[in-house]
């Protein structure tokens, strides 16, 4: 009888501990469903558009085409955090993303309007690797913890998005032939490496989990 009483008291104590832990979690950050997250919605819509692109097999042409659409995803995400975010540093970085990538999109558009695509084995390799890179980015983003905090979620997902741009730019350096596109690829690598580091530093200091 005494043992049963002690057992029941122990069970009650354990349940109290579990309940307290659950309440602490409930008082903290609750993960947001990915489909409900506005940044994930932007990225999935952008990826759908990229998957619908008709690749030419020309590495420079397809780099310009894919990177232009990739930039649009970053611009859309940056405009969202400018609207719904609160952190001054993140808003400044988002405005830089909008300005720089809008300018680069214009350069890509100009190149595409004057460049005649010519398929090659190198281009086919580029296309296959680029699409694998896009899939890698989406898998990384689909496994991110999303808090519903606009500044935090934008920053976390932009790190993955920028890394994808770095990967694609490196592919252009490896397989591209046109100097202007290779120069743009190098510029993207240099700029977005720096931005990734800045985003990471901010996230380490400000993540709510």
Short mmCIF file of C-alpha atoms in Angstrom, two decimals:
data_model
loop_
_atom_site.label_atom_id
_atom_site.label_comp_id
_atom_site.label_asym_id
_atom_site.label_seq_id
_atom_site.Cartn_x
_atom_site.Cartn_y
_atom_site.Cartn_z
CA UNK A 1 0.00 0.00 0.00
CA UNK A 2 2.81 2.34 0.97
CA UNK A 3 4.70 1.47 -2.23
CA UNK A 4 1.60 2.22 -4.33
CA UNK A 5 1.21 5.58 -2.62
CA UNK A 6 4.84 6.44 -3.25
CA UNK A 7 4.47 5.35 -6.86
CA UNK A 8 1.44 7.59 -7.35
CA UNK A 9 3.22 10.54 -5.75
CA UNK A 10 6.19 10.00 -8.06
CA UNK A 11 3.90 9.87 -11.08
CA UNK A 12 2.17 13.10 -10.03
CA UNK A 13 5.55 14.80 -9.61
CA UNK A 14 6.67 13.60 -13.06
CA UNK A 15 3.49 14.88 -14.69
CA UNK A 16 3.97 18.23 -12.98
CA UNK A 17 7.48 18.49 -14.40
CA UNK A 18 6.29 17.59 -17.90
CA UNK A 19 3.42 20.07 -17.63
CA UNK A 20 5.80 22.83 -16.56
CA UNK A 21 8.12 22.07 -19.47
CA UNK A 22 5.23 22.14 -21.90
CA UNK A 23 4.04 25.46 -20.54
CA UNK A 24 7.52 26.91 -20.96
CA UNK A 25 7.56 25.77 -24.59
CA UNK A 26 4.13 27.23 -25.12
CA UNK A 27 5.28 30.53 -23.65
CA UNK A 28 8.24 30.57 -26.03
CA UNK A 29 8.50 30.32 -29.81
CA UNK A 30 6.10 27.98 -31.56
CA UNK A 31 7.35 26.70 -34.94
CA UNK A 32 5.30 27.99 -37.83
CA UNK A 33 3.92 25.58 -40.41
CA UNK A 34 6.05 25.96 -43.54
CA UNK A 35 3.07 26.30 -45.86
CA UNK A 36 1.81 29.20 -43.74
CA UNK A 37 5.12 31.08 -43.84
CA UNK A 38 5.08 33.95 -46.32
CA UNK A 39 8.78 33.53 -47.22
CA UNK A 40 8.30 29.85 -47.98
CA UNK A 41 5.31 30.75 -50.12
CA UNK A 42 7.46 33.20 -52.07
CA UNK A 43 10.21 30.64 -52.53
CA UNK A 44 7.91 27.83 -53.64
CA UNK A 45 6.23 30.13 -56.18
CA UNK A 46 9.65 31.21 -57.44
CA UNK A 47 10.83 27.60 -57.72
CA UNK A 48 7.72 26.67 -59.69
CA UNK A 49 8.56 29.41 -62.20
CA UNK A 50 12.17 28.28 -62.44
CA UNK A 51 11.14 24.67 -63.04
CA UNK A 52 8.95 25.87 -65.90
CA UNK A 53 11.89 27.51 -67.70
CA UNK A 54 12.93 25.95 -70.98
CA UNK A 55 16.66 25.36 -70.75
CA UNK A 56 18.75 25.95 -73.88
CA UNK A 57 21.89 23.96 -73.10
CA UNK A 58 23.97 27.15 -73.37
CA UNK A 59 25.63 27.70 -69.96
CA UNK A 60 25.89 31.48 -70.20
CA UNK A 61 22.34 31.90 -71.50
CA UNK A 62 20.85 29.55 -68.92
CA UNK A 63 22.91 31.09 -66.12
CA UNK A 64 21.54 34.53 -66.99
CA UNK A 65 18.00 33.20 -67.29
CA UNK A 66 18.04 31.20 -64.05
CA UNK A 67 19.91 33.82 -62.04
CA UNK A 68 17.48 36.52 -63.15
CA UNK A 69 14.57 34.49 -61.82
CA UNK A 70 16.56 33.51 -58.72
CA UNK A 71 17.20 37.20 -58.06
CA UNK A 72 13.48 37.88 -58.33
CA UNK A 73 12.87 35.47 -55.48
CA UNK A 74 15.39 37.35 -53.32
CA UNK A 75 13.82 40.69 -54.28
CA UNK A 76 10.33 39.47 -53.38
CA UNK A 77 11.56 38.19 -50.00
CA UNK A 78 13.42 41.43 -49.32
CA UNK A 79 10.36 43.52 -50.16
CA UNK A 80 8.34 41.41 -47.74
CA UNK A 81 10.73 42.00 -44.83
CA UNK A 82 10.82 45.71 -45.66
CA UNK A 83 7.05 45.65 -45.20
CA UNK A 84 6.68 43.34 -42.21
CA UNK A 85 10.08 43.31 -40.47
CA UNK A 86 11.25 45.45 -37.57
CA UNK A 87 15.04 45.20 -37.31
CA UNK A 88 16.87 48.23 -38.78
CA UNK A 89 19.93 46.24 -39.87
CA UNK A 90 17.85 43.60 -41.65
CA UNK A 91 15.82 46.30 -43.37
CA UNK A 92 19.04 47.96 -44.57
CA UNK A 93 20.39 44.66 -45.88
CA UNK A 94 17.05 43.91 -47.55
CA UNK A 95 17.11 47.27 -49.30
CA UNK A 96 20.64 46.49 -50.52
CA UNK A 97 19.37 43.16 -51.88
CA UNK A 98 16.57 44.93 -53.76
CA UNK A 99 18.90 47.59 -55.21
CA UNK A 100 21.80 45.37 -56.22
CA UNK A 101 19.78 42.46 -57.56
CA UNK A 102 17.36 44.68 -59.48
CA UNK A 103 20.38 46.21 -61.21
CA UNK A 104 21.85 42.79 -61.96
CA UNK A 105 18.49 41.57 -63.30
CA UNK A 106 18.59 44.43 -65.78
CA UNK A 107 22.06 43.34 -66.92
CA UNK A 108 20.89 39.75 -67.34
CA UNK A 109 17.86 40.91 -69.35
CA UNK A 110 20.07 42.97 -71.63
CA UNK A 111 22.39 40.03 -72.19
CA UNK A 112 19.54 37.63 -72.94
CA UNK A 113 18.01 40.01 -75.47
CA UNK A 114 21.18 40.10 -77.54
CA UNK A 115 22.68 36.64 -77.01
CA UNK A 116 21.99 33.71 -79.30
CA UNK A 117 21.95 30.50 -77.29
CA UNK A 118 24.07 27.63 -78.60
CA UNK A 119 23.74 24.25 -76.91
CA UNK A 120 26.83 22.34 -75.82
CA UNK A 121 27.81 19.42 -73.63
CA UNK A 122 29.10 21.90 -71.05
CA UNK A 123 25.74 23.63 -71.11
CA UNK A 124 23.86 20.40 -70.54
CA UNK A 125 26.11 19.63 -67.58
CA UNK A 126 25.52 23.14 -66.23
CA UNK A 127 21.75 22.75 -66.56
CA UNK A 128 21.70 19.43 -64.71
CA UNK A 129 23.91 20.73 -61.90
CA UNK A 130 21.95 23.99 -61.62
CA UNK A 131 18.65 22.18 -61.16
CA UNK A 132 20.24 19.90 -58.58
CA UNK A 133 21.40 23.05 -56.81
CA UNK A 134 17.88 24.46 -56.80
CA UNK A 135 16.56 21.22 -55.33
CA UNK A 136 19.28 21.33 -52.67
CA UNK A 137 18.25 24.88 -51.73
CA UNK A 138 14.59 23.97 -51.38
CA UNK A 139 15.39 20.93 -49.23
CA UNK A 140 17.54 23.12 -46.98
CA UNK A 141 14.75 25.65 -46.65
CA UNK A 142 12.10 23.00 -46.09
CA UNK A 143 14.05 21.78 -43.03
CA UNK A 144 14.54 25.24 -41.51
CA UNK A 145 12.92 26.06 -38.16
CA UNK A 146 10.52 28.90 -38.98
CA UNK A 147 9.39 31.05 -36.07
CA UNK A 148 6.89 33.39 -37.73
CA UNK A 149 9.24 36.28 -36.84
CA UNK A 150 9.69 38.12 -40.14
CA UNK A 151 13.26 39.30 -39.56
CA UNK A 152 14.46 35.90 -38.33
CA UNK A 153 12.77 33.83 -41.02
CA UNK A 154 13.89 36.15 -43.81
CA UNK A 155 17.49 35.99 -42.58
CA UNK A 156 17.57 32.21 -42.17
CA UNK A 157 16.04 31.51 -45.57
CA UNK A 158 18.14 34.16 -47.30
CA UNK A 159 21.29 32.39 -46.14
CA UNK A 160 20.17 29.27 -48.03
CA UNK A 161 19.07 31.37 -51.00
CA UNK A 162 22.41 33.17 -51.21
CA UNK A 163 24.31 29.88 -50.92
CA UNK A 164 22.37 28.60 -53.90
CA UNK A 165 23.39 31.72 -55.85
CA UNK A 166 27.03 31.09 -54.93
CA UNK A 167 26.80 27.52 -56.17
CA UNK A 168 25.22 28.58 -59.46
CA UNK A 169 27.76 31.36 -59.97
CA UNK A 170 30.60 28.89 -59.43
CA UNK A 171 29.05 26.63 -62.08
CA UNK A 172 29.09 29.57 -64.48
CA UNK A 173 32.78 30.11 -63.77
CA UNK A 174 33.38 26.41 -64.45
CA UNK A 175 31.29 26.02 -67.61
CA UNK A 176 30.55 29.49 -69.01
CA UNK A 177 32.32 31.04 -71.99
CA UNK A 178 31.14 34.66 -72.09
CA UNK A 179 33.35 37.06 -70.15
CA UNK A 180 30.55 39.40 -69.08
CA UNK A 181 28.59 36.56 -67.49
CA UNK A 182 31.67 35.13 -65.81
CA UNK A 183 32.42 38.59 -64.41
CA UNK A 184 28.89 38.84 -63.04
CA UNK A 185 29.25 35.38 -61.50
CA UNK A 186 32.43 36.47 -59.72
CA UNK A 187 30.70 39.63 -58.49
CA UNK A 188 27.79 37.61 -57.11
CA UNK A 189 30.19 35.28 -55.29
CA UNK A 190 32.09 38.14 -53.66
CA UNK A 191 29.01 40.14 -52.64
CA UNK A 192 26.84 37.32 -51.43
CA UNK A 193 29.61 35.61 -49.45
CA UNK A 194 29.88 38.83 -47.46
CA UNK A 195 26.12 39.05 -47.02
CA UNK A 196 25.88 35.43 -45.86
CA UNK A 197 28.42 36.16 -43.14
CA UNK A 198 26.48 39.26 -42.06
CA UNK A 199 23.20 37.36 -41.99
CA UNK A 200 24.80 34.56 -39.96
CA UNK A 201 26.26 36.99 -37.42
CA UNK A 202 22.87 38.68 -37.00
CA UNK A 203 21.04 35.37 -36.67
CA UNK A 204 23.43 34.08 -33.99
CA UNK A 205 22.72 37.17 -31.89
CA UNK A 206 18.99 37.44 -32.58
CA UNK A 207 17.48 34.00 -33.11
CA UNK A 208 14.62 33.43 -30.64
CA UNK A 209 15.29 29.72 -30.08
#
